[in-house]
Amino acid sequence: FQRHSPSSSMVHLLSLLNLIWMAGDGVFPVAKRVTIGVLVDMAHVNARSSLKEWVTEEVLPYVEESGCKREYVDGILIAFYKFMALVPAV
Protein backbone atom coordinates (compact mmCIF):
# COMPACT_ATOMS: atom_id res chain seq x y z
CA PHE A 1 0.00 0.00 0.00
CA GLN A 2 1.23 3.46 -0.81
CA ARG A 3 -0.53 5.17 2.06
CA HIS A 4 -1.03 4.11 5.65
CA SER A 5 -4.07 4.37 7.86
CA PRO A 6 -5.35 2.53 10.92
CA SER A 7 -7.52 0.49 8.57
CA SER A 8 -4.57 -0.78 6.51
CA SER A 9 -3.80 -3.48 9.11
CA MET A 10 -7.40 -4.61 8.86
CA VAL A 11 -7.01 -4.80 5.08
CA HIS A 12 -3.97 -7.06 5.46
CA LEU A 13 -6.00 -9.26 7.80
CA LEU A 14 -8.86 -9.31 5.28
CA SER A 15 -6.37 -10.41 2.62
CA LEU A 16 -5.32 -13.35 4.79
CA LEU A 17 -8.94 -14.17 5.59
CA ASN A 18 -9.66 -14.04 1.88
CA LEU A 19 -7.22 -16.91 1.35
CA ILE A 20 -8.80 -18.92 4.17
CA TRP A 21 -12.32 -18.23 2.85
CA MET A 22 -11.38 -19.51 -0.63
CA ALA A 23 -10.87 -22.96 0.91
CA GLY A 24 -14.63 -23.33 1.25
CA ASP A 25 -17.14 -24.24 3.93
CA GLY A 26 -15.99 -26.57 6.65
CA VAL A 27 -12.29 -25.97 6.02
CA PHE A 28 -10.22 -24.15 8.65
CA PRO A 29 -13.19 -23.44 10.96
CA VAL A 30 -10.96 -22.52 13.91
CA ALA A 31 -8.76 -20.25 11.78
CA LYS A 32 -11.86 -18.48 10.47
CA ARG A 33 -13.26 -17.91 13.96
CA VAL A 34 -9.97 -16.73 15.43
CA THR A 35 -9.28 -14.35 12.56
CA ILE A 36 -12.81 -12.93 12.68
CA GLY A 37 -12.28 -12.36 16.42
CA VAL A 38 -9.04 -10.47 15.73
CA LEU A 39 -10.81 -8.48 13.01
CA VAL A 40 -13.55 -7.48 15.46
CA ASP A 41 -10.97 -6.51 18.06
CA MET A 42 -9.14 -4.32 15.54
CA ALA A 43 -12.39 -2.70 14.49
CA HIS A 44 -13.25 -1.74 18.07
CA VAL A 45 -9.84 -0.14 18.52
CA ASN A 46 -9.90 1.80 15.24
CA ALA A 47 -13.52 2.77 14.67
CA ARG A 48 -14.28 6.38 15.48
CA SER A 49 -17.93 6.28 14.50
CA SER A 50 -20.21 3.34 13.85
CA LEU A 51 -18.42 0.20 12.73
CA LYS A 52 -20.38 -0.06 9.49
CA GLU A 53 -19.48 3.51 8.56
CA TRP A 54 -15.83 2.90 9.40
CA VAL A 55 -15.70 -0.28 7.32
CA THR A 56 -17.48 1.41 4.40
CA GLU A 57 -15.50 4.64 4.44
CA GLU A 58 -12.03 3.57 5.58
CA VAL A 59 -11.58 -0.16 5.04
CA LEU A 60 -13.34 -1.03 1.78
CA PRO A 61 -11.44 1.52 -0.36
CA TYR A 62 -8.17 -0.11 0.75
CA VAL A 63 -9.58 -3.58 0.09
CA GLU A 64 -10.26 -2.61 -3.51
CA GLU A 65 -6.70 -1.28 -3.84
CA SER A 66 -5.23 -4.47 -2.36
CA GLY A 67 -6.71 -6.68 -5.07
CA CYS A 68 -8.77 -8.93 -2.77
CA LYS A 69 -11.57 -10.76 -4.50
CA ARG A 70 -14.69 -8.91 -3.45
CA GLU A 71 -16.86 -12.05 -3.49
CA TYR A 72 -15.02 -13.40 -0.44
CA VAL A 73 -14.70 -10.06 1.33
CA ASP A 74 -18.49 -9.74 1.42
CA GLY A 75 -18.79 -13.17 3.08
CA ILE A 76 -16.08 -12.24 5.56
CA LEU A 77 -17.87 -9.01 6.45
CA ILE A 78 -21.15 -10.89 6.93
CA ALA A 79 -19.40 -13.19 9.44
CA PHE A 80 -17.80 -10.12 11.03
CA TYR A 81 -21.17 -8.38 11.54
CA LYS A 82 -22.77 -11.60 12.85
CA PHE A 83 -19.98 -11.93 15.41
CA MET A 84 -20.44 -8.28 16.39
CA ALA A 85 -24.17 -8.89 16.92
CA LEU A 86 -23.61 -12.03 19.00
CA VAL A 87 -20.86 -10.62 21.19
CA PRO A 88 -21.50 -6.87 21.54
CA ALA A 89 -19.04 -6.43 24.41
CA VAL A 90 -16.01 -7.70 22.46
JSON list of N, CA and C in Angstrom, two decimals, residues 7-64:
[
{"chain": "A", "resi": 7, "resn": "SER", "atom": "N", "xyz": [-6.77, 1.58, 9.20]},
{"chain": "A", "resi": 7, "resn": "SER", "atom": "CA", "xyz": [-7.52, 0.49, 8.57]},
{"chain": "A", "resi": 7, "resn": "SER", "atom": "C", "xyz": [-6.64, -0.40, 7.70]},
{"chain": "A", "resi": 8, "resn": "SER", "atom": "N", "xyz": [-5.40, 0.03, 7.40]},
{"chain": "A", "resi": 8, "resn": "SER", "atom": "CA", "xyz": [-4.57, -0.78, 6.51]},
{"chain": "A", "resi": 8, "resn": "SER", "atom": "C", "xyz": [-4.22, -2.13, 7.13]},
{"chain": "A", "resi": 9, "resn": "SER", "atom": "N", "xyz": [-4.05, -2.19, 8.45]},
{"chain": "A", "resi": 9, "resn": "SER", "atom": "CA", "xyz": [-3.80, -3.48, 9.11]},
{"chain": "A", "resi": 9, "resn": "SER", "atom": "C", "xyz": [-5.00, -4.39, 8.96]},
{"chain": "A", "resi": 10, "resn": "MET", "atom": "N", "xyz": [-6.18, -3.82, 9.03]},
{"chain": "A", "resi": 10, "resn": "MET", "atom": "CA", "xyz": [-7.40, -4.61, 8.86]},
{"chain": "A", "resi": 10, "resn": "MET", "atom": "C", "xyz": [-7.48, -5.14, 7.43]},
{"chain": "A", "resi": 11, "resn": "VAL", "atom": "N", "xyz": [-7.01, -4.35, 6.47]},
{"chain": "A", "resi": 11, "resn": "VAL", "atom": "CA", "xyz": [-7.01, -4.80, 5.08]},
{"chain": "A", "resi": 11, "resn": "VAL", "atom": "C", "xyz": [-6.06, -5.98, 4.90]},
{"chain": "A", "resi": 12, "resn": "HIS", "atom": "N", "xyz": [-4.90, -5.93, 5.54]},
{"chain": "A", "resi": 12, "resn": "HIS", "atom": "CA", "xyz": [-3.97, -7.06, 5.46]},
{"chain": "A", "resi": 12, "resn": "HIS", "atom": "C", "xyz": [-4.61, -8.30, 6.07]},
{"chain": "A", "resi": 13, "resn": "LEU", "atom": "N", "xyz": [-5.31, -8.14, 7.17]},
{"chain": "A", "resi": 13, "resn": "LEU", "atom": "CA", "xyz": [-6.00, -9.26, 7.80]},
{"chain": "A", "resi": 13, "resn": "LEU", "atom": "C", "xyz": [-7.11, -9.78, 6.88]},
{"chain": "A", "resi": 14, "resn": "LEU", "atom": "N", "xyz": [-7.84, -8.88, 6.23]},
{"chain": "A", "resi": 14, "resn": "LEU", "atom": "CA", "xyz": [-8.86, -9.31, 5.28]},
{"chain": "A", "resi": 14, "resn": "LEU", "atom": "C", "xyz": [-8.24, -10.08, 4.12]},
{"chain": "A", "resi": 15, "resn": "SER", "atom": "N", "xyz": [-7.05, -9.68, 3.70]},
{"chain": "A", "resi": 15, "resn": "SER", "atom": "CA", "xyz": [-6.37, -10.41, 2.62]},
{"chain": "A", "resi": 15, "resn": "SER", "atom": "C", "xyz": [-6.06, -11.84, 3.05]},
{"chain": "A", "resi": 16, "resn": "LEU", "atom": "N", "xyz": [-5.59, -12.00, 4.28]},
{"chain": "A", "resi": 16, "resn": "LEU", "atom": "CA", "xyz": [-5.32, -13.35, 4.79]},
{"chain": "A", "resi": 16, "resn": "LEU", "atom": "C", "xyz": [-6.61, -14.14, 4.94]},
{"chain": "A", "resi": 17, "resn": "LEU", "atom": "N", "xyz": [-7.64, -13.49, 5.45]},
{"chain": "A", "resi": 17, "resn": "LEU", "atom": "CA", "xyz": [-8.94, -14.17, 5.59]},
{"chain": "A", "resi": 17, "resn": "LEU", "atom": "C", "xyz": [-9.48, -14.57, 4.22]},
{"chain": "A", "resi": 18, "resn": "ASN", "atom": "N", "xyz": [-9.22, -13.75, 3.23]},
{"chain": "A", "resi": 18, "resn": "ASN", "atom": "CA", "xyz": [-9.66, -14.04, 1.88]},
{"chain": "A", "resi": 18, "resn": "ASN", "atom": "C", "xyz": [-9.10, -15.38, 1.42]},
{"chain": "A", "resi": 19, "resn": "LEU", "atom": "N", "xyz": [-7.83, -15.63, 1.71]},
{"chain": "A", "resi": 19, "resn": "LEU", "atom": "CA", "xyz": [-7.22, -16.91, 1.35]},
{"chain": "A", "resi": 19, "resn": "LEU", "atom": "C", "xyz": [-7.87, -18.08, 2.10]},
{"chain": "A", "resi": 20, "resn": "ILE", "atom": "N", "xyz": [-8.15, -17.87, 3.38]},
{"chain": "A", "resi": 20, "resn": "ILE", "atom": "CA", "xyz": [-8.80, -18.92, 4.17]},
{"chain": "A", "resi": 20, "resn": "ILE", "atom": "C", "xyz": [-10.21, -19.17, 3.65]},
{"chain": "A", "resi": 21, "resn": "TRP", "atom": "N", "xyz": [-10.94, -18.10, 3.31]},
{"chain": "A", "resi": 21, "resn": "TRP", "atom": "CA", "xyz": [-12.32, -18.23, 2.85]},
{"chain": "A", "resi": 21, "resn": "TRP", "atom": "C", "xyz": [-12.39, -18.97, 1.51]},
{"chain": "A", "resi": 22, "resn": "MET", "atom": "N", "xyz": [-11.38, -18.84, 0.67]},
{"chain": "A", "resi": 22, "resn": "MET", "atom": "CA", "xyz": [-11.38, -19.51, -0.63]},
{"chain": "A", "resi": 22, "resn": "MET", "atom": "C", "xyz": [-11.36, -21.03, -0.48]},
{"chain": "A", "resi": 23, "resn": "ALA", "atom": "N", "xyz": [-10.93, -21.52, 0.68]},
{"chain": "A", "resi": 23, "resn": "ALA", "atom": "CA", "xyz": [-10.87, -22.96, 0.91]},
{"chain": "A", "resi": 23, "resn": "ALA", "atom": "C", "xyz": [-12.25, -23.59, 1.00]},
{"chain": "A", "resi": 24, "resn": "GLY", "atom": "N", "xyz": [-13.28, -22.81, 1.23]},
{"chain": "A", "resi": 24, "resn": "GLY", "atom": "CA", "xyz": [-14.63, -23.33, 1.25]},
{"chain": "A", "resi": 24, "resn": "GLY", "atom": "C", "xyz": [-15.19, -23.59, 2.64]},
{"chain": "A", "resi": 25, "resn": "ASP", "atom": "N", "xyz": [-16.45, -23.97, 2.67]},
{"chain": "A", "resi": 25, "resn": "ASP", "atom": "CA", "xyz": [-17.14, -24.24, 3.93]},
{"chain": "A", "resi": 25, "resn": "ASP", "atom": "C", "xyz": [-16.56, -25.49, 4.59]},
{"chain": "A", "resi": 26, "resn": "GLY", "atom": "N", "xyz": [-16.45, -25.43, 5.90]},
{"chain": "A", "resi": 26, "resn": "GLY", "atom": "CA", "xyz": [-15.99, -26.57, 6.65]},
{"chain": "A", "resi": 26, "resn": "GLY", "atom": "C", "xyz": [-14.48, -26.73, 6.73]},
{"chain": "A", "resi": 27, "resn": "VAL", "atom": "N", "xyz": [-13.75, -25.90, 6.00]},
{"chain": "A", "resi": 27, "resn": "VAL", "atom": "CA", "xyz": [-12.29, -25.97, 6.02]},
{"chain": "A", "resi": 27, "resn": "VAL", "atom": "C", "xyz": [-11.76, -24.84, 6.89]},
{"chain": "A", "resi": 28, "resn": "PHE", "atom": "N", "xyz": [-10.83, -25.13, 7.74]},
{"chain": "A", "resi": 28, "resn": "PHE", "atom": "CA", "xyz": [-10.22, -24.15, 8.65]},
{"chain": "A", "resi": 28, "resn": "PHE", "atom": "C", "xyz": [-11.23, -23.44, 9.54]},
{"chain": "A", "resi": 29, "resn": "PRO", "atom": "N", "xyz": [-12.18, -24.14, 10.17]},
{"chain": "A", "resi": 29, "resn": "PRO", "atom": "CA", "xyz": [-13.19, -23.44, 10.96]},
{"chain": "A", "resi": 29, "resn": "PRO", "atom": "C", "xyz": [-12.60, -22.67, 12.14]},
{"chain": "A", "resi": 30, "resn": "VAL", "atom": "N", "xyz": [-11.57, -23.21, 12.78]},
{"chain": "A", "resi": 30, "resn": "VAL", "atom": "CA", "xyz": [-10.96, -22.52, 13.91]},
{"chain": "A", "resi": 30, "resn": "VAL", "atom": "C", "xyz": [-10.22, -21.28, 13.43]},
{"chain": "A", "resi": 31, "resn": "ALA", "atom": "N", "xyz": [-9.49, -21.40, 12.33]},
{"chain": "A", "resi": 31, "resn": "ALA", "atom": "CA", "xyz": [-8.76, -20.25, 11.78]},
{"chain": "A", "resi": 31, "resn": "ALA", "atom": "C", "xyz": [-9.72, -19.13, 11.41]},
{"chain": "A", "resi": 32, "resn": "LYS", "atom": "N", "xyz": [-10.86, -19.50, 10.84]},
{"chain": "A", "resi": 32, "resn": "LYS", "atom": "CA", "xyz": [-11.86, -18.48, 10.47]},
{"chain": "A", "resi": 32, "resn": "LYS", "atom": "C", "xyz": [-12.38, -17.77, 11.71]},
{"chain": "A", "resi": 33, "resn": "ARG", "atom": "N", "xyz": [-12.71, -18.53, 12.74]},
{"chain": "A", "resi": 33, "resn": "ARG", "atom": "CA", "xyz": [-13.26, -17.91, 13.96]},
{"chain": "A", "resi": 33, "resn": "ARG", "atom": "C", "xyz": [-12.24, -17.03, 14.66]},
{"chain": "A", "resi": 34, "resn": "VAL", "atom": "N", "xyz": [-11.01, -17.51, 14.76]},
{"chain": "A", "resi": 34, "resn": "VAL", "atom": "CA", "xyz": [-9.97, -16.73, 15.43]},
{"chain": "A", "resi": 34, "resn": "VAL", "atom": "C", "xyz": [-9.69, -15.44, 14.67]},
{"chain": "A", "resi": 35, "resn": "THR", "atom": "N", "xyz": [-9.59, -15.54, 13.36]},
{"chain": "A", "resi": 35, "resn": "THR", "atom": "CA", "xyz": [-9.28, -14.35, 12.56]},
{"chain": "A", "resi": 35, "resn": "THR", "atom": "C", "xyz": [-10.43, -13.36, 12.58]},
{"chain": "A", "resi": 36, "resn": "ILE", "atom": "N", "xyz": [-11.66, -13.84, 12.55]},
{"chain": "A", "resi": 36, "resn": "ILE", "atom": "CA", "xyz": [-12.81, -12.93, 12.68]},
{"chain": "A", "resi": 36, "resn": "ILE", "atom": "C", "xyz": [-12.76, -12.24, 14.03]},
{"chain": "A", "resi": 37, "resn": "GLY", "atom": "N", "xyz": [-12.40, -12.97, 15.09]},
{"chain": "A", "resi": 37, "resn": "GLY", "atom": "CA", "xyz": [-12.28, -12.36, 16.42]},
{"chain": "A", "resi": 37, "resn": "GLY", "atom": "C", "xyz": [-11.23, -11.26, 16.45]},
{"chain": "A", "resi": 38, "resn": "VAL", "atom": "N", "xyz": [-10.09, -11.50, 15.80]},
{"chain": "A", "resi": 38, "resn": "VAL", "atom": "CA", "xyz": [-9.04, -10.47, 15.73]},
{"chain": "A", "resi": 38, "resn": "VAL", "atom": "C", "xyz": [-9.53, -9.28, 14.93]},
{"chain": "A", "resi": 39, "resn": "LEU", "atom": "N", "xyz": [-10.25, -9.54, 13.84]},
{"chain": "A", "resi": 39, "resn": "LEU", "atom": "CA", "xyz": [-10.81, -8.48, 13.01]},
{"chain": "A", "resi": 39, "resn": "LEU", "atom": "C", "xyz": [-11.76, -7.60, 13.82]},
{"chain": "A", "resi": 40, "resn": "VAL", "atom": "N", "xyz": [-12.62, -8.22, 14.61]},
{"chain": "A", "resi": 40, "resn": "VAL", "atom": "CA", "xyz": [-13.55, -7.48, 15.46]},
{"chain": "A", "resi": 40, "resn": "VAL", "atom": "C", "xyz": [-12.80, -6.65, 16.49]},
{"chain": "A", "resi": 41, "resn": "ASP", "atom": "N", "xyz": [-11.77, -7.23, 17.08]},
{"chain": "A", "resi": 41, "resn": "ASP", "atom": "CA", "xyz": [-10.97, -6.51, 18.06]},
{"chain": "A", "resi": 41, "resn": "ASP", "atom": "C", "xyz": [-10.30, -5.29, 17.43]},
{"chain": "A", "resi": 42, "resn": "MET", "atom": "N", "xyz": [-9.76, -5.45, 16.24]},
{"chain": "A", "resi": 42, "resn": "MET", "atom": "CA", "xyz": [-9.14, -4.32, 15.54]},
{"chain": "A", "resi": 42, "resn": "MET", "atom": "C", "xyz": [-10.16, -3.25, 15.21]},
{"chain": "A", "resi": 43, "resn": "ALA", "atom": "N", "xyz": [-11.35, -3.66, 14.85]},
{"chain": "A", "resi": 43, "resn": "ALA", "atom": "CA", "xyz": [-12.39, -2.70, 14.49]},
{"chain": "A", "resi": 43, "resn": "ALA", "atom": "C", "xyz": [-12.78, -1.87, 15.70]},
{"chain": "A", "resi": 44, "resn": "HIS", "atom": "N", "xyz": [-12.90, -2.50, 16.86]},
{"chain": "A", "resi": 44, "resn": "HIS", "atom": "CA", "xyz": [-13.25, -1.74, 18.07]},
{"chain": "A", "resi": 44, "resn": "HIS", "atom": "C", "xyz": [-12.18, -0.72, 18.41]},
{"chain": "A", "resi": 45, "resn": "VAL", "atom": "N", "xyz": [-10.93, -1.05, 18.20]},
{"chain": "A", "resi": 45, "resn": "VAL", "atom": "CA", "xyz": [-9.84, -0.14, 18.52]},
{"chain": "A", "resi": 45, "resn": "VAL", "atom": "C", "xyz": [-9.81, 1.04, 17.54]},
{"chain": "A", "resi": 46, "resn": "ASN", "atom": "N", "xyz": [-10.08, 0.78, 16.27]},
{"chain": "A", "resi": 46, "resn": "ASN", "atom": "CA", "xyz": [-9.90, 1.80, 15.24]},
{"chain": "A", "resi": 46, "resn": "ASN", "atom": "C", "xyz": [-11.13, 2.61, 14.89]},
{"chain": "A", "resi": 47, "resn": "ALA", "atom": "N", "xyz": [-12.31, 2.07, 15.11]},
{"chain": "A", "resi": 47, "resn": "ALA", "atom": "CA", "xyz": [-13.52, 2.77, 14.67]},
{"chain": "A", "resi": 47, "resn": "ALA", "atom": "C", "xyz": [-13.77, 4.02, 15.50]},
{"chain": "A", "resi": 48, "resn": "ARG", "atom": "N", "xyz": [-14.00, 5.12, 14.80]},
{"chain": "A", "resi": 48, "resn": "ARG", "atom": "CA", "xyz": [-14.28, 6.38, 15.48]},
{"chain": "A", "resi": 48, "resn": "ARG", "atom": "C", "xyz": [-15.77, 6.68, 15.49]},
{"chain": "A", "resi": 49, "resn": "SER", "atom": "N", "xyz": [-16.49, 6.11, 14.56]},
{"chain": "A", "resi": 49, "resn": "SER", "atom": "CA", "xyz": [-17.93, 6.28, 14.50]},
{"chain": "A", "resi": 49, "resn": "SER", "atom": "C", "xyz": [-18.54, 4.89, 14.54]},
{"chain": "A", "resi": 50, "resn": "SER", "atom": "N", "xyz": [-19.64, 4.69, 13.87]},
{"chain": "A", "resi": 50, "resn": "SER", "atom": "CA", "xyz": [-20.21, 3.34, 13.85]},
{"chain": "A", "resi": 50, "resn": "SER", "atom": "C", "xyz": [-19.30, 2.42, 13.04]},
{"chain": "A", "resi": 51, "resn": "LEU", "atom": "N", "xyz": [-19.29, 1.16, 13.40]},
{"chain": "A", "resi": 51, "resn": "LEU", "atom": "CA", "xyz": [-18.42, 0.20, 12.73]},
{"chain": "A", "resi": 51, "resn": "LEU", "atom": "C", "xyz": [-18.73, 0.08, 11.25]},
{"chain": "A", "resi": 52, "resn": "LYS", "atom": "N", "xyz": [-20.02, 0.07, 10.90]},
{"chain": "A", "resi": 52, "resn": "LYS", "atom": "CA", "xyz": [-20.38, -0.06, 9.49]},
{"chain": "A", "resi": 52, "resn": "LYS", "atom": "C", "xyz": [-19.88, 1.12, 8.69]},
{"chain": "A", "resi": 53, "resn": "GLU", "atom": "N", "xyz": [-19.99, 2.33, 9.26]},
{"chain": "A", "resi": 53, "resn": "GLU", "atom": "CA", "xyz": [-19.48, 3.51, 8.56]},
{"chain": "A", "resi": 53, "resn": "GLU", "atom": "C", "xyz": [-17.98, 3.42, 8.40]},
{"chain": "A", "resi": 54, "resn": "TRP", "atom": "N", "xyz": [-17.28, 3.00, 9.46]},
{"chain": "A", "resi": 54, "resn": "TRP", "atom": "CA", "xyz": [-15.83, 2.90, 9.40]},
{"chain": "A", "resi": 54, "resn": "TRP", "atom": "C", "xyz": [-15.39, 1.90, 8.34]},
{"chain": "A", "resi": 55, "resn": "VAL", "atom": "N", "xyz": [-16.05, 0.74, 8.32]},
{"chain": "A", "resi": 55, "resn": "VAL", "atom": "CA", "xyz": [-15.70, -0.28, 7.32]},
{"chain": "A", "resi": 55, "resn": "VAL", "atom": "C", "xyz": [-15.97, 0.26, 5.92]},
{"chain": "A", "resi": 56, "resn": "THR", "atom": "N", "xyz": [-17.12, 0.90, 5.72]},
{"chain": "A", "resi": 56, "resn": "THR", "atom": "CA", "xyz": [-17.48, 1.41, 4.40]},
{"chain": "A", "resi": 56, "resn": "THR", "atom": "C", "xyz": [-16.56, 2.53, 3.94]},
{"chain": "A", "resi": 57, "resn": "GLU", "atom": "N", "xyz": [-16.26, 3.46, 4.83]},
{"chain": "A", "resi": 57, "resn": "GLU", "atom": "CA", "xyz": [-15.50, 4.64, 4.44]},
{"chain": "A", "resi": 57, "resn": "GLU", "atom": "C", "xyz": [-13.99, 4.45, 4.47]},
{"chain": "A", "resi": 58, "resn": "GLU", "atom": "N", "xyz": [-13.48, 3.65, 5.41]},
{"chain": "A", "resi": 58, "resn": "GLU", "atom": "CA", "xyz": [-12.03, 3.57, 5.58]},
{"chain": "A", "resi": 58, "resn": "GLU", "atom": "C", "xyz": [-11.42, 2.23, 5.20]},
{"chain": "A", "resi": 59, "resn": "VAL", "atom": "N", "xyz": [-12.17, 1.16, 5.30]},
{"chain": "A", "resi": 59, "resn": "VAL", "atom": "CA", "xyz": [-11.58, -0.16, 5.04]},
{"chain": "A", "resi": 59, "resn": "VAL", "atom": "C", "xyz": [-11.80, -0.59, 3.59]},
{"chain": "A", "resi": 60, "resn": "LEU", "atom": "N", "xyz": [-13.04, -0.52, 3.11]},
{"chain": "A", "resi": 60, "resn": "LEU", "atom": "CA", "xyz": [-13.34, -1.03, 1.78]},
{"chain": "A", "resi": 60, "resn": "LEU", "atom": "C", "xyz": [-12.55, -0.37, 0.65]},
{"chain": "A", "resi": 61, "resn": "PRO", "atom": "N", "xyz": [-12.29, 0.95, 0.70]},
{"chain": "A", "resi": 61, "resn": "PRO", "atom": "CA", "xyz": [-11.44, 1.52, -0.36]},
{"chain": "A", "resi": 61, "resn": "PRO", "atom": "C", "xyz": [-10.05, 0.88, -0.42]},
{"chain": "A", "resi": 62, "resn": "TYR", "atom": "N", "xyz": [-9.47, 0.56, 0.73]},
{"chain": "A", "resi": 62, "resn": "TYR", "atom": "CA", "xyz": [-8.17, -0.11, 0.75]},
{"chain": "A", "resi": 62, "resn": "TYR", "atom": "C", "xyz": [-8.27, -1.54, 0.26]},
{"chain": "A", "resi": 63, "resn": "VAL", "atom": "N", "xyz": [-9.39, -2.20, 0.55]},
{"chain": "A", "resi": 63, "resn": "VAL", "atom": "CA", "xyz": [-9.58, -3.58, 0.09]},
{"chain": "A", "resi": 63, "resn": "VAL", "atom": "C", "xyz": [-9.55, -3.61, -1.43]},
{"chain": "A", "resi": 64, "resn": "GLU", "atom": "N", "xyz": [-10.23, -2.65, -2.05]},
{"chain": "A", "resi": 64, "resn": "GLU", "atom": "CA", "xyz": [-10.26, -2.61, -3.51]},
{"chain": "A", "resi": 64, "resn": "GLU", "atom": "C", "xyz": [-8.86, -2.37, -4.07]}
]
